[in-house]
PDB file of C-alpha atoms in Angstrom:
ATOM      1  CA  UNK X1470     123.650 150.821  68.579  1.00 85.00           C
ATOM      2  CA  UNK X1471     123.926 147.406  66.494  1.00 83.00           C
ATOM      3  CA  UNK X1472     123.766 148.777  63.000  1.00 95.00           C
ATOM      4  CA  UNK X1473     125.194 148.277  59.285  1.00 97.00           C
ATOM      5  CA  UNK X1474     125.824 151.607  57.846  1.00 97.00           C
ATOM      6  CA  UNK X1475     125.533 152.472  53.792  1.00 97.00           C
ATOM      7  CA  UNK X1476     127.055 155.857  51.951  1.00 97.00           C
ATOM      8  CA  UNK X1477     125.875 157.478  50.110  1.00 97.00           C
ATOM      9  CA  UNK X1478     121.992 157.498  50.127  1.00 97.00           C
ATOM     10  CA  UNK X1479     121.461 158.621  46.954  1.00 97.00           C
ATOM     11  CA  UNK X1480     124.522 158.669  44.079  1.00 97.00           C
ATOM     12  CA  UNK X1481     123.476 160.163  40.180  1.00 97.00           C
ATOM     13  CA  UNK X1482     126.735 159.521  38.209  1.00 96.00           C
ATOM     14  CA  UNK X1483     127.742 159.336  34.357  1.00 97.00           C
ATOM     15  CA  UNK X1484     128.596 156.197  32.259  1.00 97.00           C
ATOM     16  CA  UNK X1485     132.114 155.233  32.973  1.00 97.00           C
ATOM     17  CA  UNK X1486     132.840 156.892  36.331  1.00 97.00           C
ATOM     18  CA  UNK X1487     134.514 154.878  38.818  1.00 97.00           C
ATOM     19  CA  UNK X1488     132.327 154.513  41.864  1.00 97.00           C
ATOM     20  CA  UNK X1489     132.359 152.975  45.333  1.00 98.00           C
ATOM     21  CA  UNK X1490     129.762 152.256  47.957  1.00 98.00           C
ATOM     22  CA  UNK X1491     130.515 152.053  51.530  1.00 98.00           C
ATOM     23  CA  UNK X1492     129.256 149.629  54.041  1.00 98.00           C
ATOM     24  CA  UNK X1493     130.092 149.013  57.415  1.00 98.00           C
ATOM     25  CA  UNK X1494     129.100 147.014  60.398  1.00 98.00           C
ATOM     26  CA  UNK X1495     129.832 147.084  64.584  1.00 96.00           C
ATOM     27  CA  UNK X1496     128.393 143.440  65.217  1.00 96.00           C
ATOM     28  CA  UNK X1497     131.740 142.012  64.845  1.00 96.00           C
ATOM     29  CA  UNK X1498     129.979 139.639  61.837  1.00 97.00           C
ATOM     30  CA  UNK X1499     131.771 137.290  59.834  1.00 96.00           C
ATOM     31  CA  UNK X1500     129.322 137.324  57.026  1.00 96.00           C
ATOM     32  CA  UNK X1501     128.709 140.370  54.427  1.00 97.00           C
ATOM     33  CA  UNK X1502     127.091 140.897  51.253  1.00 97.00           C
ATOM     34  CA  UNK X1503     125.863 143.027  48.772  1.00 98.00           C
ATOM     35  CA  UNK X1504     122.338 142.735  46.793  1.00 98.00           C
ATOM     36  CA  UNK X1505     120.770 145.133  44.277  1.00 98.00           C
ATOM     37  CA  UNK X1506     116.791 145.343  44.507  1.00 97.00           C
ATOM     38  CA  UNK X1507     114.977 145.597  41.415  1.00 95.00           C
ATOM     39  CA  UNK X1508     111.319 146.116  40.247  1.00 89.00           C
ATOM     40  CA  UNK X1509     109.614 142.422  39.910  1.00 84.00           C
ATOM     41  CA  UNK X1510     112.726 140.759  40.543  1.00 87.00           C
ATOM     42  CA  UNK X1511     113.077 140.624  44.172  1.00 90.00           C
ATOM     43  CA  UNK X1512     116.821 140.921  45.814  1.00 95.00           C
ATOM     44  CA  UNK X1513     119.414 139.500  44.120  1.00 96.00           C
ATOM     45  CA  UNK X1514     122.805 139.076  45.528  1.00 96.00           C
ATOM     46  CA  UNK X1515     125.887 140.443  44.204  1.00 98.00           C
ATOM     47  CA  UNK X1516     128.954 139.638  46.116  1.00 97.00           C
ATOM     48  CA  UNK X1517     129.507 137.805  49.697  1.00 97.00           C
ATOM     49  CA  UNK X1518     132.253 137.337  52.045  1.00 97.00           C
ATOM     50  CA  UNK X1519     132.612 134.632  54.486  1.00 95.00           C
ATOM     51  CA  UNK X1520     135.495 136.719  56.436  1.00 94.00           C
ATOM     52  CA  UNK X1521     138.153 138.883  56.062  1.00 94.00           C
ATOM     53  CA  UNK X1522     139.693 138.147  52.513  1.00 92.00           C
ATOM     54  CA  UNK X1523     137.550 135.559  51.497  1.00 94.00           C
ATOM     55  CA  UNK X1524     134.969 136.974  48.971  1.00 96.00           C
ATOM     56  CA  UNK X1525     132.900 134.926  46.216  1.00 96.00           C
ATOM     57  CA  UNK X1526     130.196 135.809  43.451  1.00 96.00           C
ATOM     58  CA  UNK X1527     126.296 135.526  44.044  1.00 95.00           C
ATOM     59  CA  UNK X1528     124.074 135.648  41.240  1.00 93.00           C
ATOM     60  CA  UNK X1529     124.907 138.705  39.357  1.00 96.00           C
ATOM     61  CA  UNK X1530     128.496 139.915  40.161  1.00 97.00           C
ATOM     62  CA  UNK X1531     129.180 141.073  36.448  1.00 97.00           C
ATOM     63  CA  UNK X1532     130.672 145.280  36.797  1.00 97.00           C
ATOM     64  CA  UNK X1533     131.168 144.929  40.460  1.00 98.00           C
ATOM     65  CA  UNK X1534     133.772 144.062  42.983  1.00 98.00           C
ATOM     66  CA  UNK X1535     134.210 143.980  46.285  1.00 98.00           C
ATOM     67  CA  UNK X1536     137.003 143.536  49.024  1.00 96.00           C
ATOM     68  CA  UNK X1537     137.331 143.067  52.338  1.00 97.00           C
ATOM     69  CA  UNK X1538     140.490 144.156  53.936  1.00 97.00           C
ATOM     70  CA  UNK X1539     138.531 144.503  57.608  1.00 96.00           C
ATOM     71  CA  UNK X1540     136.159 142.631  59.140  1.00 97.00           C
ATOM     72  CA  UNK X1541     133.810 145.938  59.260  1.00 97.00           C
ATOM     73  CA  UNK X1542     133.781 147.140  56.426  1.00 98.00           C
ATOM     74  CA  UNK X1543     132.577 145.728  52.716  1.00 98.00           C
ATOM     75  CA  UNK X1544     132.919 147.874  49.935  1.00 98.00           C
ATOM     76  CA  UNK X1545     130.990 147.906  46.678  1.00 98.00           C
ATOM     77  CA  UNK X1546     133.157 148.944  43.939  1.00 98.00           C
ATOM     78  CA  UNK X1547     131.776 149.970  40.357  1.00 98.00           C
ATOM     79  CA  UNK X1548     134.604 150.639  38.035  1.00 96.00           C
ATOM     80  CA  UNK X1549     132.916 151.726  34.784  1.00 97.00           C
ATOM     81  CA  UNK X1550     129.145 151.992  35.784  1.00 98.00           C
ATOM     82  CA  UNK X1551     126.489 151.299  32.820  1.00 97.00           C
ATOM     83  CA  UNK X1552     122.964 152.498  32.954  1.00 97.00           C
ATOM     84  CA  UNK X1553     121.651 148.964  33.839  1.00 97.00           C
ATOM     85  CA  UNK X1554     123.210 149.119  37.000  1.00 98.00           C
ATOM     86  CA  UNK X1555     120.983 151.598  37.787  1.00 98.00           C
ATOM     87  CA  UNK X1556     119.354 149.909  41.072  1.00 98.00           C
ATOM     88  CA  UNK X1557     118.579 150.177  44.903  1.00 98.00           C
ATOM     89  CA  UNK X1558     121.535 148.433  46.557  1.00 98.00           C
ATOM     90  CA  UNK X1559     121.534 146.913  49.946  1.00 98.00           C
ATOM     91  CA  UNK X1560     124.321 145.988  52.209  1.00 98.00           C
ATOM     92  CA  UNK X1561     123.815 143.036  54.469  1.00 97.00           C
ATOM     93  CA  UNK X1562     125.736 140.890  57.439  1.00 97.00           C
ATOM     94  CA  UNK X1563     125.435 138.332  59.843  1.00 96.00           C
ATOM     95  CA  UNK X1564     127.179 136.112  62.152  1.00 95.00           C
ATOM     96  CA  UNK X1565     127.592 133.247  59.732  1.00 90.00           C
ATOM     97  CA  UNK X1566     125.698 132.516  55.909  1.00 85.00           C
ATOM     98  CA  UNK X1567     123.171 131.039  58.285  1.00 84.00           C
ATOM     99  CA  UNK X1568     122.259 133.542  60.862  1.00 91.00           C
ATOM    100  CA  UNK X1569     119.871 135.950  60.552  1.00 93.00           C
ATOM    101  CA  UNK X1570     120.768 138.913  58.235  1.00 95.00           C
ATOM    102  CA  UNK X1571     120.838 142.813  59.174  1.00 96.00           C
ATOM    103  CA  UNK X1572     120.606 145.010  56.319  1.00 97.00           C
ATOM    104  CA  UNK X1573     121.947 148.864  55.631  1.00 97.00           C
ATOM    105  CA  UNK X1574     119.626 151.738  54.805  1.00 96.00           C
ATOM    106  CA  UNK X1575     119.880 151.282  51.115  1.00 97.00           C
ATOM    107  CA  UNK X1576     121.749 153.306  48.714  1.00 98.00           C
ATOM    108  CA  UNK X1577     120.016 154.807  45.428  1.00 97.00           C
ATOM    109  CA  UNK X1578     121.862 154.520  41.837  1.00 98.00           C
ATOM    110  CA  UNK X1579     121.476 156.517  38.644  1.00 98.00           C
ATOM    111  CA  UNK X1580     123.765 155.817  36.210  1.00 98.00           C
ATOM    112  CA  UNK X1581     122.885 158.107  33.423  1.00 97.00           C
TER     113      UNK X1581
ATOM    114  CA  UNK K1189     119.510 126.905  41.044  1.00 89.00           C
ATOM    115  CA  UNK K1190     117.212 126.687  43.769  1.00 93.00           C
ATOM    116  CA  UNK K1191     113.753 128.779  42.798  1.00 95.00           C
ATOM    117  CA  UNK K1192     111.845 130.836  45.545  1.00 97.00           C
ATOM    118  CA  UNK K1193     108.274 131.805  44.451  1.00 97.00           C
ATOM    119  CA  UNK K1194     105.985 133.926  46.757  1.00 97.00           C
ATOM    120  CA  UNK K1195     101.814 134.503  46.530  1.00 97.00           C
ATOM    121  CA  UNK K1196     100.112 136.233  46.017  1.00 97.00           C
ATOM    122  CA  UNK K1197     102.408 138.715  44.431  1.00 96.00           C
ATOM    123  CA  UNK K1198     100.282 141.733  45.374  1.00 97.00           C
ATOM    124  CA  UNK K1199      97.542 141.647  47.815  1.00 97.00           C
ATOM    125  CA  UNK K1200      94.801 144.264  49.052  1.00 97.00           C
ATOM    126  CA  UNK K1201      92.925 144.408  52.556  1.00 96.00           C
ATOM    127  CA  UNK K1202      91.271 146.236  54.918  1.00 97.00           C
ATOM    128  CA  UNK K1203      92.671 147.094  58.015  1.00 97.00           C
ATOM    129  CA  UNK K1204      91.865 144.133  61.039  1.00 97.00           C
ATOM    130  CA  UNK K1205      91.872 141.356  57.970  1.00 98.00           C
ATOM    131  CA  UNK K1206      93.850 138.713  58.264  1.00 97.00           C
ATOM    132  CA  UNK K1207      96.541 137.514  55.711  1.00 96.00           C
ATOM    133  CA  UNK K1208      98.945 134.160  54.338  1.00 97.00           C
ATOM    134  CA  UNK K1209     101.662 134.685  52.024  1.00 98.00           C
ATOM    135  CA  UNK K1210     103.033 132.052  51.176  1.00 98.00           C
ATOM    136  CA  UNK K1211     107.195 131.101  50.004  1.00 98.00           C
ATOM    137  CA  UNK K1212     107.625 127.718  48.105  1.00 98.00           C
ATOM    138  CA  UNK K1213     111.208 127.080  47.483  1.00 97.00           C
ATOM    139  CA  UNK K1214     112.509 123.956  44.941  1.00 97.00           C
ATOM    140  CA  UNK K1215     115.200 122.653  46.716  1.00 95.00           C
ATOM    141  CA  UNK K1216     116.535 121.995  50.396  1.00 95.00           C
ATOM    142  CA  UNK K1217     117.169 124.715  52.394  1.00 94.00           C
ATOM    143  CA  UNK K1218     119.201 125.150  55.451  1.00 93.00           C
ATOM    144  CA  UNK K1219     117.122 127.945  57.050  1.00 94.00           C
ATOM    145  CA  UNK K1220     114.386 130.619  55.953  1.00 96.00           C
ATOM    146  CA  UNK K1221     114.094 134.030  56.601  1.00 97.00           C
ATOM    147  CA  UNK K1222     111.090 136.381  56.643  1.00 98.00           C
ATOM    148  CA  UNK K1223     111.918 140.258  55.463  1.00 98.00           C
ATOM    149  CA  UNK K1224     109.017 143.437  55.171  1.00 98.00           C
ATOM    150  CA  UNK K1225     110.398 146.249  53.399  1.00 97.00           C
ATOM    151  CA  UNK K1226     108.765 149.127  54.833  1.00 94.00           C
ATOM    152  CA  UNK K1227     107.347 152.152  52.541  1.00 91.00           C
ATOM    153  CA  UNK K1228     110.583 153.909  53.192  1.00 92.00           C
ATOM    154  CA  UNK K1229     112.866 151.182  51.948  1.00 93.00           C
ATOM    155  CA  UNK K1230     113.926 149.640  55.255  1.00 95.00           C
ATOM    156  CA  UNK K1231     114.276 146.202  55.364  1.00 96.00           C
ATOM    157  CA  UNK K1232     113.351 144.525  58.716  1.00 95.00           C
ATOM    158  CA  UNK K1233     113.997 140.613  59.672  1.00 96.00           C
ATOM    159  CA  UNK K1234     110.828 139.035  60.903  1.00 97.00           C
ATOM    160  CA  UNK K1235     111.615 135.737  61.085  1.00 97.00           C
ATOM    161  CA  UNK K1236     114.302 133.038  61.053  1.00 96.00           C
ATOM    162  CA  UNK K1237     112.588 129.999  60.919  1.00 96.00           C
ATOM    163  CA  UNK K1238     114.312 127.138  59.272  1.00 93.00           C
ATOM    164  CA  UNK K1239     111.527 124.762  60.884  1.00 95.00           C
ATOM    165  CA  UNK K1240     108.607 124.569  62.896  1.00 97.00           C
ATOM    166  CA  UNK K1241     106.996 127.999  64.452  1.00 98.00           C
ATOM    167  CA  UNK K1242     107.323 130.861  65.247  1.00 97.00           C
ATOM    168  CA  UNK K1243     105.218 134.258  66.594  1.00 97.00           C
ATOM    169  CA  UNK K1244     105.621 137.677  67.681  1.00 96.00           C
ATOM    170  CA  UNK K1245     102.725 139.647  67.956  1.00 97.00           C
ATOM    171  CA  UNK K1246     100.415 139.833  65.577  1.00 97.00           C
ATOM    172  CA  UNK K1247     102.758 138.064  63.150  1.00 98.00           C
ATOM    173  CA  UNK K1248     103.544 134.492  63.073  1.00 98.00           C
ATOM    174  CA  UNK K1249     105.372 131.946  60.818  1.00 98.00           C
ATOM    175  CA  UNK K1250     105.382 128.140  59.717  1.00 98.00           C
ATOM    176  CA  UNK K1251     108.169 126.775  57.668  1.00 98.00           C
ATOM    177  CA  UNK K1252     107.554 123.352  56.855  1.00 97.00           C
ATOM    178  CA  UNK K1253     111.182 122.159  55.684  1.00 94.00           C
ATOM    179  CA  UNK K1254     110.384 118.952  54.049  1.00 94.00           C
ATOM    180  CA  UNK K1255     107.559 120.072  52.008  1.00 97.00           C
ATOM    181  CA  UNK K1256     109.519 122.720  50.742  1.00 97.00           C
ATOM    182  CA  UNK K1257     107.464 125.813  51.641  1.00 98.00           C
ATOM    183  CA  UNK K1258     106.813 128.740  54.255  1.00 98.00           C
ATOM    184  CA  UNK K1259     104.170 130.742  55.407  1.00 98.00           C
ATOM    185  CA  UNK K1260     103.868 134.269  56.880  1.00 98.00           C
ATOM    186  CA  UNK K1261     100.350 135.128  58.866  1.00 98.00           C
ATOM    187  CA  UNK K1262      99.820 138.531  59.943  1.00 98.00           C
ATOM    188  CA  UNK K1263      96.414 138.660  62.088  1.00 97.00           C
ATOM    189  CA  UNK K1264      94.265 142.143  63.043  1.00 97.00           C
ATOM    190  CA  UNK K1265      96.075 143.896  59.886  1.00 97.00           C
ATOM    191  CA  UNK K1266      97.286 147.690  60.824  1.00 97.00           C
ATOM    192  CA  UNK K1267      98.684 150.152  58.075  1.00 96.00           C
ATOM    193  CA  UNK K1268     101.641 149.716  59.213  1.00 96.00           C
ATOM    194  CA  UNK K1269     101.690 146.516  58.225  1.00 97.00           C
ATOM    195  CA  UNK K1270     101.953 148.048  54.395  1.00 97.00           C
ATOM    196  CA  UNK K1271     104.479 146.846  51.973  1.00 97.00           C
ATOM    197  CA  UNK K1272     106.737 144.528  50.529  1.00 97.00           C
ATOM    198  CA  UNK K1273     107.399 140.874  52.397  1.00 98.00           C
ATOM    199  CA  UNK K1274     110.325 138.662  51.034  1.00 97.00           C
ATOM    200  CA  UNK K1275     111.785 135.519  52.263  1.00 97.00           C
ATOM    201  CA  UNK K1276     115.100 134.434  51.888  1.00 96.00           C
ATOM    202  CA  UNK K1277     116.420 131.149  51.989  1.00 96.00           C
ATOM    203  CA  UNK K1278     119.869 129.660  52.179  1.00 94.00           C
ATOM    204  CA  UNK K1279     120.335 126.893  50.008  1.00 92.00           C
ATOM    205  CA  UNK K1280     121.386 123.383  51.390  1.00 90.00           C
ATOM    206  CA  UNK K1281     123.665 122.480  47.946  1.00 87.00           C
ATOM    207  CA  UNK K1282     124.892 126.277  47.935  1.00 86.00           C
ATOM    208  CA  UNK K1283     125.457 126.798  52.178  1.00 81.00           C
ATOM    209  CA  UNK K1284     127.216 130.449  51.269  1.00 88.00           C
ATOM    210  CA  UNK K1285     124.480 131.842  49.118  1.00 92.00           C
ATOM    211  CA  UNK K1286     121.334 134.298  50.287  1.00 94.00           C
ATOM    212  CA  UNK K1287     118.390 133.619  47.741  1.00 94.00           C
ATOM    213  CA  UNK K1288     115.341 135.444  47.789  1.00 95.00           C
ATOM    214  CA  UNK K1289     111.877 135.603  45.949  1.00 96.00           C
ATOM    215  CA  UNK K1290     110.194 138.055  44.805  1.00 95.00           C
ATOM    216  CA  UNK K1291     108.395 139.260  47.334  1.00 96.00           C
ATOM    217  CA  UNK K1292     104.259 140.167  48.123  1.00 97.00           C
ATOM    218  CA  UNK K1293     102.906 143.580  48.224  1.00 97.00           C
ATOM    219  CA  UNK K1294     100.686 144.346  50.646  1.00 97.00           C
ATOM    220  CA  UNK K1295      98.279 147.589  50.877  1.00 97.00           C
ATOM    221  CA  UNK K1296      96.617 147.937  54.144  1.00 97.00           C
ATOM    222  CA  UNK K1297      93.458 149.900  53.699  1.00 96.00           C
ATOM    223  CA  UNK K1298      92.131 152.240  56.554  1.00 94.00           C
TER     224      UNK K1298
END
């Protein structure tokens, strides 16, 4: 099954602990990216990556980084997480910036 | 930047109503995509529809490019219809970009 997998679900962590959030994909896509959802404010998106090793900033990239060693995969890294990064996060891809996007489950942040 | 408003931002119906949201954008886009967020957080592509239309069901959408805005018609309303519908465009200065508005909540009543 054509899917983008997210892990964890749900992740309650302290000020300052290093985190990471998983994402994967099987379509074979070129394009990835990360968004964090927000009440009132829509998605906004974080990171991006055209293809392997090519990544750029979207709109709020400030405390997060990304890499992408594989096609597949597209990991959101938080190195010291703050309390305003608390947030619903998706992971996204598609063939290209302009195809049609397939999202992840979601994952749920509490920094506390 | 390019700005993507959507309205109403909440909206209230009965189940069989009909509904338009609507997604103006500021700036040229090279395509448009249509999202519903389903009450369990899911998001679901509806629509890509840089131009013209499109339908599927009882959903259908118009995007007309050089007037800068989009619109979403669901017809015969279920409540499964319920929750939150975004678009997403991707901007014609910024081709690598994913902007999207803020979305319109919908409440299907039984």
């Amino acid at each position: 099954e054509a899917q983008v997998t997210q892990n964890p679900r749900y992740l309650i962590t302290v000020t300052g602990k290093k985190l990471t959030v998983t994402c994967s994909q099987n379509m074979n896509h070129e394009y990835m990216s990360w968004y964090r959802q927000d009440p009132g404010l829509g998605l906004r998106q974080i990171y991006y990556s055209m293809n392997v090793e090519v990544t750029d900033k979207g709109d709020v990239p400030e405390g997060y980084k990304v890499s992408r060693k594989e096609k597949r995969n597209f990991p959101l890294i938080l190195e010291s997480p703050s309390p305003n990064q608390t947030s619903l996060y998706f992971c996204a891809s598609s063939l290209s910036s302009g195809s049609p996007l397939h999202f992840g489950n979601g994952t749920r942040l509490t920094v506390t | 930047g390019i700005q993507v408003e959507q309205s109403p931002p909440d909206l209230i119906l009965q189940e069989g109503a009909n509904s338009t949201l609507r997604c103006n954008f500021s700036d040229s886009v090279n395509n448009l995509q249509w999202f519903h967020q389903n009450p369990w957080g899911q998001l679901i592509n509806l629509f890509y529809i840089p131009s013209g239309t499109k339908q599927n069901g009882r959903l259908s959408a118009t995007t007309v490019a050089t007037e800068r805005y989009s619109l979403l018609y669901i017809s015969s309303s279920q409540t499964t219809d319920s929750g939150v519908y975004f678009c997403a465009v991707n901007p014609y200065s910024s081709a690598s970009k994913i902007i999207f508005g803020s979305g319109t909540r919908l409440s299907i009543r039984p």
